[in-house]
Tab-separated table of C-alpha atoms in Angstrom:
chain	number	residue	atom	x	y	z
U	831	MET	CA	2.486	-52.402	-83.691
U	832	PHE	CA	1.059	-55.528	-85.244
U	833	TYR	CA	1.581	-56.705	-88.854
U	834	LEU	CA	-0.811	-58.252	-91.280
U	835	ARG	CA	1.172	-59.629	-94.211
U	836	ASP	CA	3.105	-56.495	-95.507
U	837	ARG	CA	0.791	-53.864	-94.040
U	838	ALA	CA	1.502	-52.237	-90.625
U	839	VAL	CA	-1.539	-52.027	-88.347
U	840	THR	CA	-1.121	-49.293	-85.739
U	841	PRO	CA	-3.401	-48.390	-82.954
U	842	ARG	CA	-6.087	-45.895	-83.877
U	843	GLU	CA	-4.587	-43.180	-81.691
U	844	TYR	CA	-1.335	-43.474	-83.639
U	845	ARG	CA	-2.903	-42.675	-86.903
U	846	ALA	CA	-4.119	-39.215	-88.176
U	847	GLN	CA	-7.852	-38.883	-87.655
U	848	PRO	CA	-10.679	-36.676	-88.871
U	849	LYS	CA	-11.680	-33.628	-86.738
U	850	LEU	CA	-13.529	-34.514	-83.540
U	851	GLN	CA	-17.225	-33.550	-84.146
U	852	PHE	CA	-19.395	-32.082	-81.456
U	853	ILE	CA	-21.967	-34.480	-80.157
U	854	PRO	CA	-25.298	-32.846	-79.553
U	855	GLN	CA	-27.297	-33.932	-76.566
U	856	ARG	CA	-30.689	-35.678	-77.125
U	857	VAL	CA	-32.234	-36.699	-74.000
U	858	ASN	CA	-34.053	-39.982	-74.317
U	859	PRO	CA	-36.484	-40.569	-71.375
U	860	PHE	CA	-36.751	-44.248	-72.069
U	861	LEU	CA	-32.907	-44.707	-71.879
U	862	LEU	CA	-32.642	-42.428	-68.837
U	863	ARG	CA	-35.309	-44.547	-66.979
U	864	LEU	CA	-33.506	-47.750	-68.075
U	865	VAL	CA	-30.146	-46.632	-66.807
U	866	MET	CA	-31.803	-45.544	-63.531
U	867	LEU	CA	-33.352	-48.974	-63.108
U	868	MET	CA	-29.968	-50.648	-63.780
U	869	LEU	CA	-28.172	-48.497	-61.350
U	870	PRO	CA	-27.726	-51.321	-58.639
U	871	ILE	CA	-26.023	-53.440	-61.272
U	872	PHE	CA	-23.736	-50.540	-62.156
U	873	LEU	CA	-22.967	-50.007	-58.473
U	874	ARG	CA	-21.760	-53.429	-58.142
U	875	PHE	CA	-20.117	-54.217	-61.589
U	876	ARG	CA	-18.241	-52.105	-64.022
U	877	LEU	CA	-18.823	-52.572	-67.675
U	878	ARG	CA	-16.054	-54.130	-69.732
U	879	SER	CA	-14.162	-55.673	-66.884
U	880	TRP	CA	-17.032	-56.902	-64.784
U	881	LEU	CA	-15.073	-56.464	-61.593
U	882	PRO	CA	-16.843	-55.338	-58.621
U	883	ALA	CA	-17.392	-51.513	-58.559
U	884	GLY	CA	-17.376	-51.905	-54.806
U	885	ILE	CA	-20.072	-49.434	-53.856
U	886	SER	CA	-22.470	-51.170	-51.406
U	887	GLN	CA	-23.894	-48.111	-49.708
U	888	ILE	CA	-24.502	-44.438	-50.567
U	889	GLN	CA	-25.443	-42.033	-47.774
U	890	VAL	CA	-26.681	-38.526	-48.570
U	891	THR	CA	-26.501	-35.641	-46.104
U	892	ASN	CA	-28.749	-32.477	-46.364
U	893	ALA	CA	-31.000	-34.111	-49.042
U	894	LYS	CA	-33.831	-31.700	-47.994
U	895	ILE	CA	-31.953	-28.814	-49.560
U	896	LEU	CA	-31.760	-30.742	-52.958
U	897	ALA	CA	-35.414	-31.654	-52.874
U	898	GLU	CA	-36.592	-28.035	-52.001
U	899	PHE	CA	-34.274	-26.290	-54.662
U	900	TYR	CA	-35.245	-28.950	-57.288
U	901	GLN	CA	-38.948	-28.036	-56.646
U	902	GLN	CA	-38.217	-24.372	-57.025
U	903	PHE	CA	-36.342	-25.121	-60.308
U	904	GLN	CA	-39.272	-27.159	-61.740
U	905	GLY	CA	-41.613	-24.319	-60.536
U	906	GLY	CA	-39.683	-21.879	-62.764
U	907	LYS	CA	-38.548	-19.710	-59.814
U	908	ILE	CA	-34.881	-20.424	-60.028
U	909	ARG	CA	-32.193	-21.867	-62.364
U	910	LEU	CA	-29.825	-24.322	-60.891
U	911	LEU	CA	-26.313	-25.677	-61.243
U	912	PHE	CA	-24.476	-28.393	-59.242
U	913	ALA	CA	-20.786	-28.212	-58.616
U	914	ALA	CA	-19.733	-31.758	-57.649
U	915	ARG	CA	-16.477	-33.217	-56.463
U	916	HIS	CA	-14.728	-35.599	-58.848
U	917	VAL	CA	-12.655	-38.048	-56.841
U	918	GLU	CA	-12.714	-40.979	-59.196
U	919	VAL	CA	-14.618	-42.490	-62.241
U	920	ASP	CA	-17.246	-43.968	-60.034
U	921	ASP	CA	-18.582	-40.433	-58.959
U	922	PRO	CA	-21.249	-40.420	-61.700
U	923	LEU	CA	-22.847	-43.346	-60.025
U	924	SER	CA	-23.033	-41.506	-56.755
U	925	MET	CA	-24.711	-38.574	-58.629
U	926	MET	CA	-26.982	-40.938	-60.379
U	927	TYR	CA	-28.171	-42.447	-57.170
U	928	LEU	CA	-28.624	-39.021	-55.699
U	929	PHE	CA	-31.161	-37.988	-58.406
U	930	SER	CA	-32.862	-41.365	-59.106
U	931	ARG	CA	-33.201	-42.611	-55.518
U	932	THR	CA	-32.516	-39.988	-52.920
U	933	LEU	CA	-34.241	-36.981	-54.575
U	934	PRO	CA	-37.600	-38.621	-55.194
U	935	ARG	CA	-37.632	-40.423	-51.757
U	936	THR	CA	-36.903	-37.181	-49.885
U	937	ALA	CA	-39.479	-35.294	-51.945
U	938	ARG	CA	-42.178	-37.758	-50.973
U	939	LYS	CA	-41.288	-37.489	-47.247
U	940	LEU	CA	-41.472	-33.692	-47.492
U	941	GLY	CA	-44.748	-33.850	-49.525
U	942	ILE	CA	-43.065	-32.249	-52.481
U	943	SER	CA	-44.310	-33.210	-55.908
U	944	LEU	CA	-41.809	-33.494	-58.655
U	945	GLN	CA	-42.277	-34.190	-62.425
U	946	TYR	CA	-40.146	-36.780	-64.248
U	947	PRO	CA	-37.417	-36.806	-65.361
U	948	PHE	CA	-35.521	-35.595	-62.234
U	949	PHE	CA	-31.899	-35.800	-63.284
U	950	SER	CA	-29.443	-33.204	-64.583
U	951	HIS	CA	-27.592	-32.298	-67.745
U	952	PHE	CA	-23.912	-32.768	-67.273
U	953	LEU	CA	-20.616	-31.740	-68.878
U	954	TYR	CA	-18.235	-34.438	-69.821
U	955	ASP	CA	-14.707	-34.609	-71.397
U	956	ARG	CA	-14.795	-35.271	-75.068
U	957	GLY	CA	-11.738	-37.444	-74.721
U	958	MET	CA	-13.615	-40.059	-72.740
U	959	THR	CA	-15.214	-41.265	-76.033
U	960	LEU	CA	-11.598	-41.791	-77.409
U	961	TRP	CA	-10.498	-44.227	-74.881
U	962	ALA	CA	-13.830	-45.768	-73.836
U	963	GLY	CA	-15.332	-45.880	-77.232
U	964	ARG	CA	-17.838	-44.175	-79.545
U	965	TRP	CA	-20.741	-45.847	-77.780
U	966	LEU	CA	-20.132	-43.759	-74.680
U	967	GLY	CA	-20.804	-40.614	-76.533
U	968	TRP	CA	-24.049	-42.072	-77.876
U	969	VAL	CA	-25.167	-42.983	-74.277
U	970	PHE	CA	-24.083	-39.706	-72.704
U	971	SER	CA	-25.795	-37.765	-75.433
U	972	ARG	CA	-29.191	-39.415	-74.620
U	973	LEU	CA	-28.729	-38.967	-70.890
U	974	GLY	CA	-28.215	-35.220	-71.452
U	975	GLY	CA	-24.382	-34.766	-71.514
U	976	VAL	CA	-22.640	-31.969	-73.312
U	977	PRO	CA	-18.899	-32.723	-74.437
U	978	ILE	CA	-16.154	-30.206	-73.900
U	979	HIS	CA	-12.512	-30.034	-74.674
U	980	ARG	CA	-10.801	-29.593	-71.344
U	981	GLY	CA	-7.811	-27.877	-72.863
U	982	LYS	CA	-9.380	-24.991	-74.562
U	983	SER	CA	-12.464	-22.777	-74.410
U	984	LEU	CA	-15.736	-24.242	-75.145
U	985	GLU	CA	-16.460	-24.734	-78.801
U	986	ARG	CA	-19.157	-22.574	-80.483
U	987	GLU	CA	-21.633	-25.504	-80.581
U	988	ALA	CA	-20.884	-26.461	-76.827
U	989	ILE	CA	-21.271	-22.754	-75.801
U	990	ARG	CA	-24.626	-22.287	-77.638
U	991	THR	CA	-25.898	-25.683	-76.278
U	992	VAL	CA	-24.795	-24.941	-72.667
U	993	ARG	CA	-26.254	-21.490	-72.587
U	994	GLU	CA	-29.521	-22.612	-74.008
U	995	LEU	CA	-29.901	-25.484	-71.465
U	996	LEU	CA	-28.898	-23.180	-68.521
U	997	ILE	CA	-31.853	-20.893	-69.085
U	998	ASN	CA	-34.296	-23.208	-70.893
U	999	GLY	CA	-33.394	-26.738	-69.955
U	1000	THR	CA	-35.976	-28.880	-68.226
U	1001	MET	CA	-33.111	-30.329	-65.944
U	1002	PRO	CA	-30.422	-28.546	-64.081
U	1003	MET	CA	-26.755	-28.522	-65.059
U	1004	ALA	CA	-23.991	-30.494	-63.353
U	1005	ILE	CA	-20.246	-29.834	-63.617
U	1006	ALA	CA	-17.152	-31.107	-61.961
U	1007	PRO	CA	-15.211	-27.894	-61.277
U	1008	GLU	CA	-11.992	-29.778	-60.408
U	1009	GLY	CA	-11.758	-30.710	-64.158
U	1010	ALA	CA	-10.339	-34.215	-63.584
U	1011	THR	CA	-10.197	-36.967	-60.998
U	1012	ASN	CA	-7.246	-36.807	-58.394
U	1013	GLY	CA	-7.853	-40.102	-56.627
U	1014	HIS	CA	-8.026	-38.444	-53.105
U	1015	SER	CA	-11.250	-38.194	-51.205
U	1016	GLU	CA	-9.774	-35.748	-48.785
U	1017	ILE	CA	-7.977	-33.455	-51.072
U	1018	VAL	CA	-9.786	-31.027	-53.384
U	1019	SER	CA	-7.786	-30.063	-56.428
U	1020	PRO	CA	-7.765	-26.245	-57.311
U	1021	LEU	CA	-11.038	-25.513	-59.026
U	1022	LYS	CA	-11.395	-24.342	-62.581
U	1023	SER	CA	-13.529	-21.124	-63.131
U	1024	GLY	CA	-15.825	-22.927	-65.356
U	1025	ALA	CA	-18.743	-23.479	-62.958
U	1026	ALA	CA	-18.774	-19.853	-61.806
U	1027	GLN	CA	-18.525	-18.680	-65.564
U	1028	LEU	CA	-21.459	-20.847	-66.492
U	1029	GLY	CA	-23.476	-19.246	-63.548
U	1030	PHE	CA	-22.640	-15.703	-64.704
U	1031	TRP	CA	-23.635	-16.560	-68.261
U	1032	CYS	CA	-26.953	-17.803	-67.035
U	1033	VAL	CA	-27.745	-14.647	-65.151
U	1034	GLU	CA	-26.776	-12.468	-68.108
U	1035	ASP	CA	-28.858	-14.464	-70.513
U	1036	LEU	CA	-31.791	-14.293	-68.130
U	1037	GLN	CA	-31.389	-10.472	-67.902
U	1038	LYS	CA	-31.303	-10.051	-71.654
U	1039	ALA	CA	-34.627	-12.151	-71.837
U	1040	ASN	CA	-36.132	-9.945	-69.050
U	1041	ARG	CA	-36.555	-12.907	-66.798
U	1042	SER	CA	-36.381	-12.788	-63.020
U	1043	GLU	CA	-35.169	-16.248	-61.982
U	1044	GLU	CA	-32.431	-16.315	-59.389
U	1045	VAL	CA	-29.485	-18.497	-60.271
U	1046	PHE	CA	-27.867	-20.828	-57.667
U	1047	ILE	CA	-24.993	-23.149	-57.647
U	1048	ILE	CA	-25.003	-26.121	-55.026
U	1049	PRO	CA	-21.788	-27.687	-54.000
U	1050	ILE	CA	-21.856	-31.370	-53.716
U	1051	GLY	CA	-19.141	-33.318	-51.849
U	1052	ILE	CA	-18.311	-36.963	-52.416
U	1053	GLN	CA	-16.221	-39.105	-50.269
U	1054	TYR	CA	-15.539	-42.886	-50.063
U	1055	TYR	CA	-14.847	-45.121	-47.130
U	1056	TYR	CA	-14.381	-48.963	-46.914
U	1057	VAL	CA	-17.114	-50.843	-45.197
U	1058	THR	CA	-14.480	-53.387	-43.893
U	1059	PRO	CA	-10.876	-52.283	-44.036
U	1060	PRO	CA	-9.219	-54.564	-46.755
U	1061	TRP	CA	-5.777	-54.851	-45.181
U	1062	ARG	CA	-5.170	-58.323	-46.761
U	1063	LYS	CA	-6.005	-57.172	-50.311
U	1064	LEU	CA	-4.002	-54.128	-49.830
U	1065	ASP	CA	-1.090	-56.363	-48.814
U	1066	LYS	CA	-1.537	-58.479	-52.026
U	1067	LEU	CA	-1.707	-55.338	-54.240
U	1068	LEU	CA	1.575	-54.013	-52.584
U	1069	SER	CA	3.215	-57.270	-53.068
U	1070	GLN	CA	2.287	-57.053	-56.881
U	1071	LEU	CA	3.632	-53.531	-57.092
U	1072	GLU	CA	6.818	-54.562	-55.335
U	1073	ALA	CA	7.462	-57.092	-57.788
U	1074	ASP	CA	6.683	-54.679	-60.726
U	1075	CYS	CA	9.372	-52.277	-59.304
U	1076	GLY	CA	11.984	-54.951	-58.876
U	1077	LEU	CA	11.817	-54.810	-55.003
U	1078	ALA	CA	11.836	-57.770	-52.709
U	1079	VAL	CA	8.233	-58.705	-51.862
U	1080	GLN	CA	7.495	-57.995	-48.316
U	1081	GLY	CA	3.975	-59.524	-48.163
U	1082	ILE	CA	2.426	-60.015	-44.688
U	1083	GLY	CA	-0.001	-62.676	-45.664
U	1084	SER	CA	-3.260	-63.609	-44.043
U	1085	SER	CA	-2.355	-61.904	-40.768
U	1086	ALA	CA	-2.290	-58.384	-42.476
U	1087	SER	CA	-4.256	-55.939	-40.260
U	1088	GLU	CA	-4.474	-52.404	-38.982
U	1089	ARG	CA	-1.685	-53.199	-36.489
U	1090	HIS	CA	0.703	-53.290	-39.385
U	1091	LYS	CA	0.285	-49.773	-40.339
U	1092	ASP	CA	3.770	-48.844	-39.936
U	1093	ILE	CA	4.955	-51.734	-42.132
U	1094	PHE	CA	2.302	-50.689	-44.871
U	1095	SER	CA	3.533	-47.021	-44.529
U	1096	GLN	CA	7.146	-48.102	-45.001
U	1097	ARG	CA	6.307	-50.327	-47.994
U	1098	LEU	CA	4.398	-47.523	-49.743
U	1099	PHE	CA	7.328	-45.289	-49.111
U	1100	ASN	CA	9.894	-47.881	-50.574
U	1101	LEU	CA	7.612	-48.161	-53.534
U	1102	GLY	CA	7.351	-44.517	-54.127
U	1103	GLU	CA	11.166	-44.009	-53.789
U	1104	ALA	CA	11.921	-46.922	-56.106
U	1105	ALA	CA	9.418	-45.699	-58.835
U	1106	ILE	CA	10.760	-42.218	-58.583
U	1107	ALA	CA	14.380	-43.324	-58.750
U	1108	GLN	CA	13.801	-45.392	-61.787
U	1109	MET	CA	11.804	-42.503	-63.497
U	1110	GLU	CA	14.564	-39.963	-62.679
U	1111	ALA	CA	17.080	-42.263	-64.376
U	1112	PHE	CA	14.812	-42.602	-67.347
U	1113	TYR	CA	14.458	-38.782	-67.698
U	1114	ARG	CA	18.148	-38.222	-66.908
U	1115	ASP	CA	19.387	-40.804	-69.454
U	1116	TYR	CA	16.996	-40.366	-72.445
U	1117	TYR	CA	15.866	-36.729	-72.048
U	1118	HIS	CA	19.049	-35.182	-70.494
U	1119	CYS	CA	17.110	-33.749	-67.505
U	1120	GLN	CA	19.015	-32.472	-64.451
U	1121	PHE	CA	17.665	-33.277	-61.040
U	1122	PRO	CA	18.839	-31.053	-57.933
U	1123	ASP	CA	20.662	-32.462	-54.916
U	1124	ARG	CA	18.590	-33.686	-52.036
U	1125	HIS	CA	18.491	-31.640	-48.762
U	1126	PRO	CA	19.544	-33.856	-45.863
U	1127	GLY	CA	17.851	-31.745	-43.254
U	1128	ASP	CA	14.285	-32.553	-44.601
U	1129	THR	CA	12.374	-35.637	-43.424
U	1130	PRO	CA	12.229	-38.673	-45.746
U	1131	GLU	CA	8.563	-37.903	-46.715
U	1132	ALA	CA	9.339	-34.366	-47.517
U	1133	VAL	CA	12.294	-35.376	-49.616
U	1134	LEU	CA	10.228	-37.900	-51.435
U	1135	GLY	CA	7.510	-35.349	-52.048
U	1136	ASN	CA	9.886	-32.687	-53.412
U	1137	ARG	CA	11.538	-35.331	-55.645
U	1138	LEU	CA	8.095	-36.164	-57.032
U	1139	GLN	CA	7.218	-32.596	-57.747
U	1140	VAL	CA	10.546	-32.132	-59.550
U	1141	LEU	CA	9.955	-35.271	-61.576
U	1142	LEU	CA	6.618	-34.113	-62.644
U	1143	GLU	CA	7.963	-30.753	-63.601
U	1144	LYS	CA	10.653	-32.513	-65.780
U	1145	ALA	CA	8.082	-34.732	-67.513
U	1146	LEU	CA	5.781	-31.639	-68.338
U	1147	GLN	CA	8.900	-29.745	-69.612
U	1148	VAL	CA	9.769	-32.643	-72.013
U	1149	CYS	CA	6.158	-32.691	-73.300
U	1150	GLU	CA	5.980	-28.804	-73.573
U	1151	GLN	CA	9.323	-28.579	-75.440
U	1152	TYR	CA	7.971	-31.012	-78.164
U	1153	PHE	CA	4.714	-29.083	-78.581
U	1154	HIS	CA	6.525	-25.787	-78.282
U	1155	LEU	CA	4.389	-24.535	-75.305
U	1156	GLN	CA	5.397	-22.252	-72.484
U	1157	PRO	CA	4.545	-23.244	-68.943
U	1158	GLN	CA	1.247	-21.472	-67.879
U	1159	GLY	CA	-0.813	-22.069	-64.930
U	1160	ASN	CA	-0.670	-25.039	-62.457
U	1161	ILE	CA	0.106	-28.782	-63.301
U	1162	SER	CA	-3.609	-29.369	-64.181
U	1163	ASP	CA	-3.816	-26.495	-66.514
U	1164	ARG	CA	-0.472	-27.420	-68.261
U	1165	CYS	CA	-1.746	-31.048	-68.637
U	1166	ARG	CA	-4.939	-29.751	-70.364
U	1167	ARG	CA	-3.004	-27.331	-72.817
U	1168	LEU	CA	-0.672	-30.277	-73.583
U	1169	GLU	CA	-3.672	-32.636	-74.237
U	1170	GLU	CA	-5.299	-30.098	-76.609
U	1171	ALA	CA	-1.932	-29.620	-78.439
U	1172	GLY	CA	-1.694	-33.473	-78.955
U	1173	TRP	CA	-5.185	-33.734	-80.118
U	1174	CYS	CA	-4.665	-30.899	-82.675
U	1175	ARG	CA	-2.050	-32.984	-84.248
U	1176	ILE	CA	-3.891	-36.245	-84.128
U	1177	TYR	CA	-7.312	-35.024	-85.015
U	1178	CYS	CA	-7.370	-32.698	-88.116
U	1179	GLN	CA	-8.682	-29.368	-87.083
U	1180	ASP	CA	-9.893	-28.328	-90.565
U	1181	SER	CA	-12.353	-30.201	-92.777
U	1182	THR	CA	-9.681	-32.300	-94.428
U	1183	ASP	CA	-10.307	-36.042	-94.372
U	1184	PRO	CA	-7.071	-37.900	-93.731
U	1185	ASN	CA	-8.236	-40.649	-96.083
U	1186	ALA	CA	-8.445	-38.179	-98.951
U	1187	LEU	CA	-4.781	-37.289	-98.600
U	1188	SER	CA	-2.149	-38.719	-101.056
U	1189	PRO	CA	-0.325	-41.646	-99.596
U	1190	LEU	CA	2.718	-39.658	-98.838
U	1191	GLN	CA	0.691	-36.880	-96.936
U	1192	ARG	CA	-1.127	-39.613	-95.028
U	1193	GLY	CA	2.061	-41.211	-94.035
U	1194	LEU	CA	3.644	-37.943	-92.904
U	1195	GLY	CA	0.323	-37.303	-90.930
U	1196	ASP	CA	0.301	-40.654	-89.329
U	1197	TRP	CA	3.963	-40.052	-88.354
U	1198	ILE	CA	3.096	-36.853	-86.489
U	1199	ALA	CA	0.055	-38.428	-84.832
U	1200	HIS	CA	2.263	-41.307	-83.625
U	1201	GLU	CA	4.854	-39.099	-82.313
U	1202	SER	CA	2.265	-36.861	-80.543
U	1203	ALA	CA	0.582	-39.826	-79.006
U	1204	ILE	CA	3.694	-41.079	-77.570
U	1205	ARG	CA	4.649	-37.594	-76.156
U	1206	MET	CA	1.373	-37.419	-74.546
U	1207	ARG	CA	2.207	-40.351	-72.369
U	1208	HIS	CA	4.335	-37.926	-70.321
U	1209	LEU	CA	1.318	-35.904	-69.331
U	1210	ARG	CA	-0.474	-39.139	-68.507
U	1211	LEU	CA	2.217	-39.938	-66.140
U	1212	VAL	CA	1.896	-36.447	-64.511
U	1213	GLU	CA	-1.906	-36.733	-64.246
U	1214	SER	CA	-1.475	-39.877	-62.238
U	1215	PHE	CA	0.328	-37.995	-59.448
U	1216	VAL	CA	-1.255	-34.554	-59.733
U	1217	ALA	CA	-2.472	-34.355	-56.113
U	1218	VAL	CA	0.035	-36.829	-54.523
U	1219	THR	CA	2.212	-35.372	-51.658
U	1220	GLY	CA	4.789	-37.092	-49.514
U	1221	THR	CA	2.875	-36.563	-46.292
U	1222	TYR	CA	-0.674	-37.660	-47.202
U	1223	ILE	CA	-0.490	-40.994	-45.211
U	1224	GLN	CA	1.804	-39.631	-42.590
U	1225	GLU	CA	-0.788	-36.826	-41.611
U	1226	LYS	CA	-3.612	-39.482	-41.292
U	1227	PRO	CA	-2.758	-43.176	-41.609
U	1228	THR	CA	-6.237	-44.563	-42.539
U	1229	ILE	CA	-7.117	-47.548	-44.777
U	1230	GLU	CA	-8.617	-45.127	-47.213
U	1231	ARG	CA	-5.432	-43.077	-47.587
U	1232	PHE	CA	-3.248	-46.235	-47.752
U	1233	ALA	CA	-5.548	-47.691	-50.541
U	1234	GLU	CA	-5.841	-44.387	-52.489
U	1235	THR	CA	-2.033	-44.099	-52.648
U	1236	ALA	CA	-1.493	-47.670	-53.678
U	1237	LEU	CA	-3.978	-47.503	-56.405
U	1238	ILE	CA	-2.595	-44.316	-57.771
U	1239	ILE	CA	0.931	-46.081	-57.957
U	1240	TYR	CA	-0.860	-48.960	-59.641
U	1241	ASP	CA	-2.333	-46.678	-62.252
U	1242	ALA	CA	1.036	-45.120	-63.034
U	1243	ILE	CA	2.931	-48.407	-63.245
U	1244	ALA	CA	0.178	-49.986	-65.368
U	1245	ARG	CA	0.355	-47.041	-67.878
U	1246	LEU	CA	4.129	-47.311	-68.064
U	1247	LYS	CA	3.740	-51.194	-68.701
U	1248	GLY	CA	1.528	-50.135	-71.760
U	1249	THR	CA	-1.972	-50.467	-70.454
U	1250	LYS	CA	-3.929	-47.642	-71.945
U	1251	VAL	CA	-6.845	-47.749	-69.485
U	1252	PRO	CA	-5.882	-49.538	-66.303
U	1253	HIS	CA	-8.588	-51.687	-64.722
U	1254	ARG	CA	-8.018	-51.034	-60.956
U	1255	PRO	CA	-8.277	-53.860	-58.649
U	1256	ARG	CA	-11.167	-53.518	-56.194
U	1257	LEU	CA	-9.930	-53.942	-52.674
U	1258	GLY	CA	-13.398	-54.076	-50.977
U	1259	TRP	CA	-16.948	-52.841	-50.670
U	1260	ARG	CA	-17.107	-49.079	-50.178
U	1261	LYS	CA	-19.472	-46.604	-48.778
U	1262	SER	CA	-20.029	-43.319	-50.715
U	1263	GLN	CA	-20.819	-40.262	-48.663
U	1264	VAL	CA	-22.642	-37.471	-50.622
U	1265	THR	CA	-22.970	-34.142	-48.947
U	1266	ILE	CA	-25.294	-31.363	-50.241
U	1267	GLY	CA	-23.773	-28.050	-49.465
U	1268	THR	CA	-25.286	-24.598	-48.844
U	1269	PRO	CA	-26.633	-23.110	-52.094
U	1270	ILE	CA	-24.700	-20.042	-53.359
U	1271	SER	CA	-26.615	-17.282	-55.156
U	1272	VAL	CA	-24.676	-16.425	-58.389
U	1273	THR	CA	-27.203	-13.617	-59.028
U	1274	GLN	CA	-26.175	-11.806	-55.884
U	1275	PHE	CA	-22.457	-12.138	-56.887
U	1276	TYR	CA	-23.427	-10.678	-60.214
U	1277	LEU	CA	-25.433	-7.669	-58.924
U	1278	ASN	CA	-22.620	-6.813	-56.619
U	1279	CYS	CA	-20.254	-6.251	-59.660
U	1280	GLN	CA	-22.609	-3.920	-61.629
U	1281	GLN	CA	-20.629	-0.908	-62.909
U	1282	ASP	CA	-21.448	2.091	-64.921
U	1283	SER	CA	-19.053	1.562	-67.867
U	1284	PRO	CA	-18.913	-1.665	-69.848
U	1285	ARG	CA	-15.030	-1.921	-69.304
U	1286	GLU	CA	-15.318	-1.605	-65.599
U	1287	HIS	CA	-18.299	-4.076	-65.618
U	1288	ARG	CA	-16.285	-6.700	-67.459
U	1289	GLN	CA	-13.354	-6.417	-64.905
U	1290	ALA	CA	-15.720	-6.644	-61.972
U	1291	VAL	CA	-17.229	-9.716	-63.499
U	1292	LYS	CA	-13.832	-11.302	-63.847
U	1293	LYS	CA	-13.074	-10.552	-60.184
U	1294	ALA	CA	-16.533	-11.987	-59.188
U	1295	VAL	CA	-15.978	-15.100	-61.171
U	1296	LYS	CA	-12.750	-15.680	-59.300
U	1297	SER	CA	-14.238	-14.903	-55.919
U	1298	LEU	CA	-17.153	-17.272	-56.584
U	1299	THR	CA	-14.711	-20.023	-57.637
U	1300	THR	CA	-12.778	-19.356	-54.216
U	1301	GLU	CA	-16.015	-19.660	-52.348
U	1302	LEU	CA	-16.872	-22.900	-54.017
U	1303	GLN	CA	-13.385	-24.332	-53.368
U	1304	ILE	CA	-13.859	-23.461	-49.494
U	1305	ALA	CA	-17.429	-24.921	-49.603
U	1306	LEU	CA	-16.166	-28.203	-51.068
U	1307	GLU	CA	-13.235	-28.588	-48.634
U	1308	LYS	CA	-15.538	-27.918	-45.624
U	1309	MET	CA	-17.544	-30.889	-46.655
U	1310	ILE	CA	-14.609	-33.314	-46.229
U	1311	SER	CA	-15.247	-35.448	-43.206
U	1312	THR	CA	-12.105	-35.776	-41.301
């Protein structure tokens, strides 16, 4: 908190705010073309920090499938959705390259004529505009993005917009079914049912309109590799993290290389153990959490993984108790519900303007908003480690897995130190591998669940949505190159 004379000036998220408004999509072909032209710059530099984005190569597998199905879409024969992996915040750059470079290039090779624009509408988290700035909502709107609240069902405006775009949009729709990044190229988080549900809505709306287009979902895998293994920069990052955790710095120096894998593995293990031990003490001393005894028969990695999962559970419980929520679903689902509960207290859900309240009411509203924002830091901690296991590196000790784990620890420590949006250090130039999967017919799934009575039909559709989501999960996991 900062003070200006006798007035307290608090961060924006610590004050009661008006209700978050829906941001309608308004595609601007000029801006879309401009962003496409600037893609090489975005691939190398990130806005705000101007640190190297680190993507020097993007390779696409099975691009022919994309070109052929996009042609059928533009010809009015099919409706199309893309279900893409969401490894990290740079994934949209890989998707943008896919549509702006790979798609037209492949179409020309195949003699396929496509009409501009060839891009896709996309769903994005409404919360991104809170930490990145309102400008992001303006840009996403004009690129065809539709905002959603991850912690609850789509709002009425979002539902209406998405369903209209699904059947009448001039571009396909893209969605990240994992719901959030997990920082792991080789682990697919449990998928949400949103992509499958959108597909079924599209089929239903087409049938109501007496239209015959078939609806397809194309799974898209994204995976990252380092062009040159950055062992020296990894060594430097680990040294920084060791200092942050109060450990003796075990830097190797300029001689750091692949032959030091065992040393890097031990350093990461020590970092994880130190961070978990300090967080256990924090929750034990200040939130009265109890932690179970350790099982001496387990391997050290298994013990560390179990301790991490218990720690995340305690952090979620602390947050859920404050917001009076019962645990429901997996860790990711619980984080989304907590996020929505916090937003409901920070952003007024009715038409009341916080500035129109009496000074006393506004003060109480700011108090609640402040407390809610602080409590939400527990779920941000959990989000950092949502897919982390104690055996990820042990199973396959590659530079990619070493780097991913170190960067996840970096994010968590940076947030605990007070950084709202950590700017990750870039360890080296990377290659993005984008894989186009086998298209899945949503229409066939829907036709297979037709029933005589409306009630039986609804139950069959629910099962079909679950089944389609499972098939998408399997398809994305199969595309991981091991």
